[in-house]
Tab-separated table of C-alpha atoms in Angstrom:
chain	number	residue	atom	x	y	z
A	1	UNK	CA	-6.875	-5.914	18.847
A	2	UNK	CA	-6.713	-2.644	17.244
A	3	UNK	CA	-4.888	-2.159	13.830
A	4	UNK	CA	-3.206	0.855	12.700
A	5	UNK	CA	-5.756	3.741	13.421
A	6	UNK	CA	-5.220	6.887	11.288
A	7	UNK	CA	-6.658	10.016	12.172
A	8	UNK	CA	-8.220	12.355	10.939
A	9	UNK	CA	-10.141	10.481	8.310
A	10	UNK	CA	-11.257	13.242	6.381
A	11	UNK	CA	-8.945	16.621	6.047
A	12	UNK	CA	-9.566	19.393	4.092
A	13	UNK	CA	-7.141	22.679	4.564
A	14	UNK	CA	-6.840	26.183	2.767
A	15	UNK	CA	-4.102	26.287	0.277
A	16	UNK	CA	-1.139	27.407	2.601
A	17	UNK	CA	-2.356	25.947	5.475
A	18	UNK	CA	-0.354	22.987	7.601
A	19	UNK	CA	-1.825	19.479	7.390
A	20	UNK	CA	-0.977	16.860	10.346
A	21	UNK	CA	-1.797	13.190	9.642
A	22	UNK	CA	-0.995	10.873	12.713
A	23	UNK	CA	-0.376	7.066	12.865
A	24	UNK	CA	-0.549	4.816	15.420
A	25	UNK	CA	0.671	1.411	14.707
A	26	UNK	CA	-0.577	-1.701	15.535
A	27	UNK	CA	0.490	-2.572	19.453
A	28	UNK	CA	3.791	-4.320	19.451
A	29	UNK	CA	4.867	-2.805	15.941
A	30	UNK	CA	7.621	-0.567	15.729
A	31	UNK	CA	8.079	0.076	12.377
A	32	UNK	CA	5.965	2.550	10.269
A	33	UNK	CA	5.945	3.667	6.686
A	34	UNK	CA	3.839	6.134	5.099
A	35	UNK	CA	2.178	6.098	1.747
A	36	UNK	CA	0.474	8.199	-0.414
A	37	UNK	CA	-2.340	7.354	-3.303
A	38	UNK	CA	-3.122	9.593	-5.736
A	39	UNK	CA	-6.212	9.382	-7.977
A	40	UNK	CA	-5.605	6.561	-11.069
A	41	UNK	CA	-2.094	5.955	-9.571
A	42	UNK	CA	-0.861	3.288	-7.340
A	43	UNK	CA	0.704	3.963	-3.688
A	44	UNK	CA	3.993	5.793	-3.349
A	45	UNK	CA	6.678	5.369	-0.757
A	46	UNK	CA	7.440	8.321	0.870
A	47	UNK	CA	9.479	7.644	4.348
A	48	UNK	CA	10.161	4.549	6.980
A	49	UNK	CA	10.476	5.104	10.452
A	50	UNK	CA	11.315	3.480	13.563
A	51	UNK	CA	11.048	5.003	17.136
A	52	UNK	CA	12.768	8.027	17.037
A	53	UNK	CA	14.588	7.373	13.715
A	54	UNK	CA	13.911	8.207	10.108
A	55	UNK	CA	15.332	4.885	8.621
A	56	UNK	CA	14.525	5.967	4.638
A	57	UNK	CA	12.978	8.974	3.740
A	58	UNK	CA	13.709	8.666	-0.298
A	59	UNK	CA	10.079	9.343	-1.415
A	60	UNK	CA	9.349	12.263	0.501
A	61	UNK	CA	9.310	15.201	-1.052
A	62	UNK	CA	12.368	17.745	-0.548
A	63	UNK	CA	10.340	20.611	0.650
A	64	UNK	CA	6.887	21.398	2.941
A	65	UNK	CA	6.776	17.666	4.341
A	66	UNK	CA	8.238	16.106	7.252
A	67	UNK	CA	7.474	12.971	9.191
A	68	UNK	CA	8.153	11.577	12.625
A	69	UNK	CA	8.089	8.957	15.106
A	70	UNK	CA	8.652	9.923	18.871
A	71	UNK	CA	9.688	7.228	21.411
A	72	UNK	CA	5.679	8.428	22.622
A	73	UNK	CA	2.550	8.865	20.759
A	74	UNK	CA	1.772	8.577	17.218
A	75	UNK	CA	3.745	9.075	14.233
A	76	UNK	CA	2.698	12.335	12.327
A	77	UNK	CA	3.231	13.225	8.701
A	78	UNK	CA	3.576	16.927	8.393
A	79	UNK	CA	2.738	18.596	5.586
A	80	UNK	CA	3.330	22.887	5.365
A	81	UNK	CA	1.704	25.125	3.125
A	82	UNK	CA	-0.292	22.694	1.157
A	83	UNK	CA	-0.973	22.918	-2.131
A	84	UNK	CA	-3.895	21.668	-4.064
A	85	UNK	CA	-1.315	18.522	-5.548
A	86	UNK	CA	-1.034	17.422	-2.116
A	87	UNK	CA	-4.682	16.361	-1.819
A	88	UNK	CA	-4.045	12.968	-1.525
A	89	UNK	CA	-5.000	9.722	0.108
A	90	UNK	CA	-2.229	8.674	2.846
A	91	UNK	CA	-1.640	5.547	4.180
A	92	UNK	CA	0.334	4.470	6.977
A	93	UNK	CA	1.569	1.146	7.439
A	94	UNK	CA	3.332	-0.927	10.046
A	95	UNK	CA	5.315	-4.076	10.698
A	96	UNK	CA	6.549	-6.074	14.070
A	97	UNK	CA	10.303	-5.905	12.760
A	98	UNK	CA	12.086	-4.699	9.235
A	99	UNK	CA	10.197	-5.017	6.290
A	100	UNK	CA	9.319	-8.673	4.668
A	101	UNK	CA	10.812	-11.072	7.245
A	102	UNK	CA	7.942	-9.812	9.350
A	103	UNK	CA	5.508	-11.578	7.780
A	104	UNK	CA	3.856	-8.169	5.910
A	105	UNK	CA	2.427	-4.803	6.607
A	106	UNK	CA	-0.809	-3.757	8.271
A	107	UNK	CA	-2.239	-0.464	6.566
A	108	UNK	CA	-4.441	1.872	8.709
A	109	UNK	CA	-7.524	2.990	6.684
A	110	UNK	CA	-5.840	6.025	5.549
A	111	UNK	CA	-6.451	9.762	5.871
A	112	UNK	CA	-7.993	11.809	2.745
A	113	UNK	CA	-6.809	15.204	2.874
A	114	UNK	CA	-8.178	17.766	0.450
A	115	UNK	CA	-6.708	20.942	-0.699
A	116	UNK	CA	-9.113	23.698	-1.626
B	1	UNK	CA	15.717	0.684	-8.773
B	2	UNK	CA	12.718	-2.208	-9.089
B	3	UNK	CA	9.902	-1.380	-10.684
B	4	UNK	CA	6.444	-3.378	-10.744
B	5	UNK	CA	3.834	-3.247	-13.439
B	6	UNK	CA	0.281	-3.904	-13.520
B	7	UNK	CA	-0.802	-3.617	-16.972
B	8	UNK	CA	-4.155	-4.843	-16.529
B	9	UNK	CA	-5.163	-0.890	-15.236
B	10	UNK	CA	-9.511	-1.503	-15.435
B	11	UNK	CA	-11.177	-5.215	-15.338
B	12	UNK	CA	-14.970	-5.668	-15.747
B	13	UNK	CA	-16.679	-9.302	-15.379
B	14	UNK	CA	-19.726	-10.667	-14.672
B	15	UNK	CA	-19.977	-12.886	-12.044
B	16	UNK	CA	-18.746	-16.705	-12.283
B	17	UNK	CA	-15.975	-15.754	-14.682
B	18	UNK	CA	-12.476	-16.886	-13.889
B	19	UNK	CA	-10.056	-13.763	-12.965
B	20	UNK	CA	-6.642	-13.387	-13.103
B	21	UNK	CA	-4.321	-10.353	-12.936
B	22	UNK	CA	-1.071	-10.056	-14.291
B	23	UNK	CA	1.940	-8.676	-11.900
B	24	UNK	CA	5.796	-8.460	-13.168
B	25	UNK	CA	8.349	-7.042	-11.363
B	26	UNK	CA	12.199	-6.084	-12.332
B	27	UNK	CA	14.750	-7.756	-10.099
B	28	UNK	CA	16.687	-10.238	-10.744
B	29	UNK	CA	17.609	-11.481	-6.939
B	30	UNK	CA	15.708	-12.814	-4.345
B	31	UNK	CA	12.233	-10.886	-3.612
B	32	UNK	CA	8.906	-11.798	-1.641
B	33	UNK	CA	5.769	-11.024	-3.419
B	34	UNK	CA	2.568	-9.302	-1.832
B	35	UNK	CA	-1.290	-9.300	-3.440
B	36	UNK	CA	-3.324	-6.511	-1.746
B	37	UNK	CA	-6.723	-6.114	-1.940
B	38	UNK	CA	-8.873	-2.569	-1.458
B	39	UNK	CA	-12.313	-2.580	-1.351
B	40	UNK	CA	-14.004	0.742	-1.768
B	41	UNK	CA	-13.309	3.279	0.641
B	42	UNK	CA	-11.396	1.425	2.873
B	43	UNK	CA	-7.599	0.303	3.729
B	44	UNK	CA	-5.449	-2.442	1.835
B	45	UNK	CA	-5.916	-5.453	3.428
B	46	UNK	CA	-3.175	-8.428	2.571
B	47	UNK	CA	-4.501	-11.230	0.178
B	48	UNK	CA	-1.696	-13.798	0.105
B	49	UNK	CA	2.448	-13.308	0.257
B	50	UNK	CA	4.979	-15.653	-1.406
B	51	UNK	CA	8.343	-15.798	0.422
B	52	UNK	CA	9.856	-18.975	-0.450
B	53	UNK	CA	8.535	-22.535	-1.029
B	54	UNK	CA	5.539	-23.674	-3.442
B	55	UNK	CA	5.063	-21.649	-5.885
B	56	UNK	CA	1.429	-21.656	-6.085
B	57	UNK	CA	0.351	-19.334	-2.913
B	58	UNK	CA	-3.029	-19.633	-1.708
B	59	UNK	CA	-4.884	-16.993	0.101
B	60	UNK	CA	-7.956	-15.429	1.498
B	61	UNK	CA	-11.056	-15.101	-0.593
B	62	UNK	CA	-10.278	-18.322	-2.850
B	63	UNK	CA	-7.132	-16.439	-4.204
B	64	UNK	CA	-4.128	-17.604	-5.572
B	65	UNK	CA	-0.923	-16.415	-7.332
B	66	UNK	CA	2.068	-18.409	-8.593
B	67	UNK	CA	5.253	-17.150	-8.336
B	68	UNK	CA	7.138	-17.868	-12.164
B	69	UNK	CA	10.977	-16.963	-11.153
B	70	UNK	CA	11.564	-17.057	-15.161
B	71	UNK	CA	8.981	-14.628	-15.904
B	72	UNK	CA	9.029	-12.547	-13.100
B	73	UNK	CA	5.516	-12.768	-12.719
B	74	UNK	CA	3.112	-13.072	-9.765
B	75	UNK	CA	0.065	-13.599	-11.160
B	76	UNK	CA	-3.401	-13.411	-9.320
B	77	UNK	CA	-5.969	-15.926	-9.985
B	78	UNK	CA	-9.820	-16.858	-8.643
B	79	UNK	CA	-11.557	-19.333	-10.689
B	80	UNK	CA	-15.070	-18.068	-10.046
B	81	UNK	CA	-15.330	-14.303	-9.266
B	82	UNK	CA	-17.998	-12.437	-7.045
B	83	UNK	CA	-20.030	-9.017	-7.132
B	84	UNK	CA	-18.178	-8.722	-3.689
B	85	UNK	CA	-14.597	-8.978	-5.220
B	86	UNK	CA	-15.323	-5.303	-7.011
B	87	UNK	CA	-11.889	-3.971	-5.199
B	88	UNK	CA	-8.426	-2.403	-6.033
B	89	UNK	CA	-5.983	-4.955	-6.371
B	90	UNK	CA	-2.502	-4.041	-5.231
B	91	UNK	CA	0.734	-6.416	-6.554
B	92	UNK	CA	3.743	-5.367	-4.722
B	93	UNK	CA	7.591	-6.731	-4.502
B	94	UNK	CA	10.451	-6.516	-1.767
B	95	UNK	CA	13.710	-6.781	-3.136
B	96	UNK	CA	15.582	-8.923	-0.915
B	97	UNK	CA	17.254	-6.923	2.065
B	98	UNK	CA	14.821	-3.815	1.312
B	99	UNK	CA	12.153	-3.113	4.283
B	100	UNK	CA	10.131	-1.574	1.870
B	101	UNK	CA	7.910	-2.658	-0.414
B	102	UNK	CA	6.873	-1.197	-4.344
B	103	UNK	CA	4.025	-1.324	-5.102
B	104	UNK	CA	1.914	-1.939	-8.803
B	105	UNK	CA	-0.259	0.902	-10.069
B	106	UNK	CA	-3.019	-1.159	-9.090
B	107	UNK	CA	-5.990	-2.899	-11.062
B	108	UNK	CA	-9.231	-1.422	-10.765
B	109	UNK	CA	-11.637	-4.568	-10.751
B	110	UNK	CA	-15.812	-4.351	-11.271
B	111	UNK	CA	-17.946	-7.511	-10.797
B	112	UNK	CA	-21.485	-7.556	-12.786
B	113	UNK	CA	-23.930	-9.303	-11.075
């Protein structure tokens, strides 16, 4: 029973370079929301998505990122011309239906990118 | 917008002693109430959830939080920690009708053997 896989693990990119974290969610969850950590701080909400729709994207930032969800394959957060503030751990999570009547989210292990 | 707060940012105990971590939220309507835990390196895995009913939630691990409407607290407890429990620890807080939950700064917990 495989939970949310996140890929790559480990990501470092060039200042100015694109980043590409994917998600897969756990099978039979349709409902994915990405997170970031930063060092000493706790996790941030940056968008919610459901197949093919961005359902809240209040916490992403206005400019460089991007997220989807296509009806196949993974959902991928985007992130153009990286800076070295974006380095960053970012989590995915995912739920059966909306939110708390679902019983919770199931994080993936999270992808560390690093900006040099 | 709610806000949750952690103020307990860095615990250190030795092991045996009793723990317990202090979450309060700001919302005055209904909410459900989350303890994650994250051990080194790896992802936040869910401790315990209170969505209605007792008060007193137990959960993995010999965990526990009570829910105190009046004080809008969520409070994690563990009467006899472990070197094993050195993790984050993650309080977080739906607002009723949100699908999203905020999430506490997080508390930073070391275990002495």
């Amino acid at each position: 029973n495989a939970g949310v896989m996140q890929n790559p693990r480990h990501l470092v990119r060039r200042r100015g370079q694109e980043a590409r974290l994917r998600c897969s969610p756990m099978k039979g969850h349709s409902h994915v929301y990405w997170y970031r950590q930063l060092p000493e701080e706790g996790l941030k909400f940056m968008v919610y998505l459901q197949k093919e729709n961005i359902i809240d994207e209040s916490g992403m930032p206005k400019e460089r990122f991007s997220a989807e969800f296509p009806k196949e394959g993974p959902s991928i957060l985007r992130i153009q011309q990286v800076v070295r503030g974006d380095s960053a751990a970012y989590f995915c999570a995912s739920s059966p239906g909306e939110g708390s009547a679902s019983g919770g989210y199931t994080f993936g292990s999270g992808t560390r990118l690093t900006v040099v | 917008a709610q806000s949750v707060s952690q103020h307990n940012h860095h615990v250190i105990l030795s092991e045996a002693a009793s723990l317990e971590l202090g979450c309060n939220y700001s919302y005055g309507g209904t909410v459900n109430l989350f303890w994650y835990v994250q051990y080194p390196g790896q992802h936040l895995q869910l401790l315990l959830k209170y969505f209605s009913g007792d008060p007193l939630v137990k959960g993995i691990k010999g965990f526990e939080a009570e829910f105190i409407k009046s004080k809008f607290s969520f409070n994690l407890r563990k009467p006899s920690v472990q070197w094993s429990d050195t993790a984050e620890y993650f309080c977080a807080v739906n607002v009723g009708g949100s699908y999203i939950p905020t999430f506490g700064r997080g508390t930073s917990l070391i275990v002495h053997p």
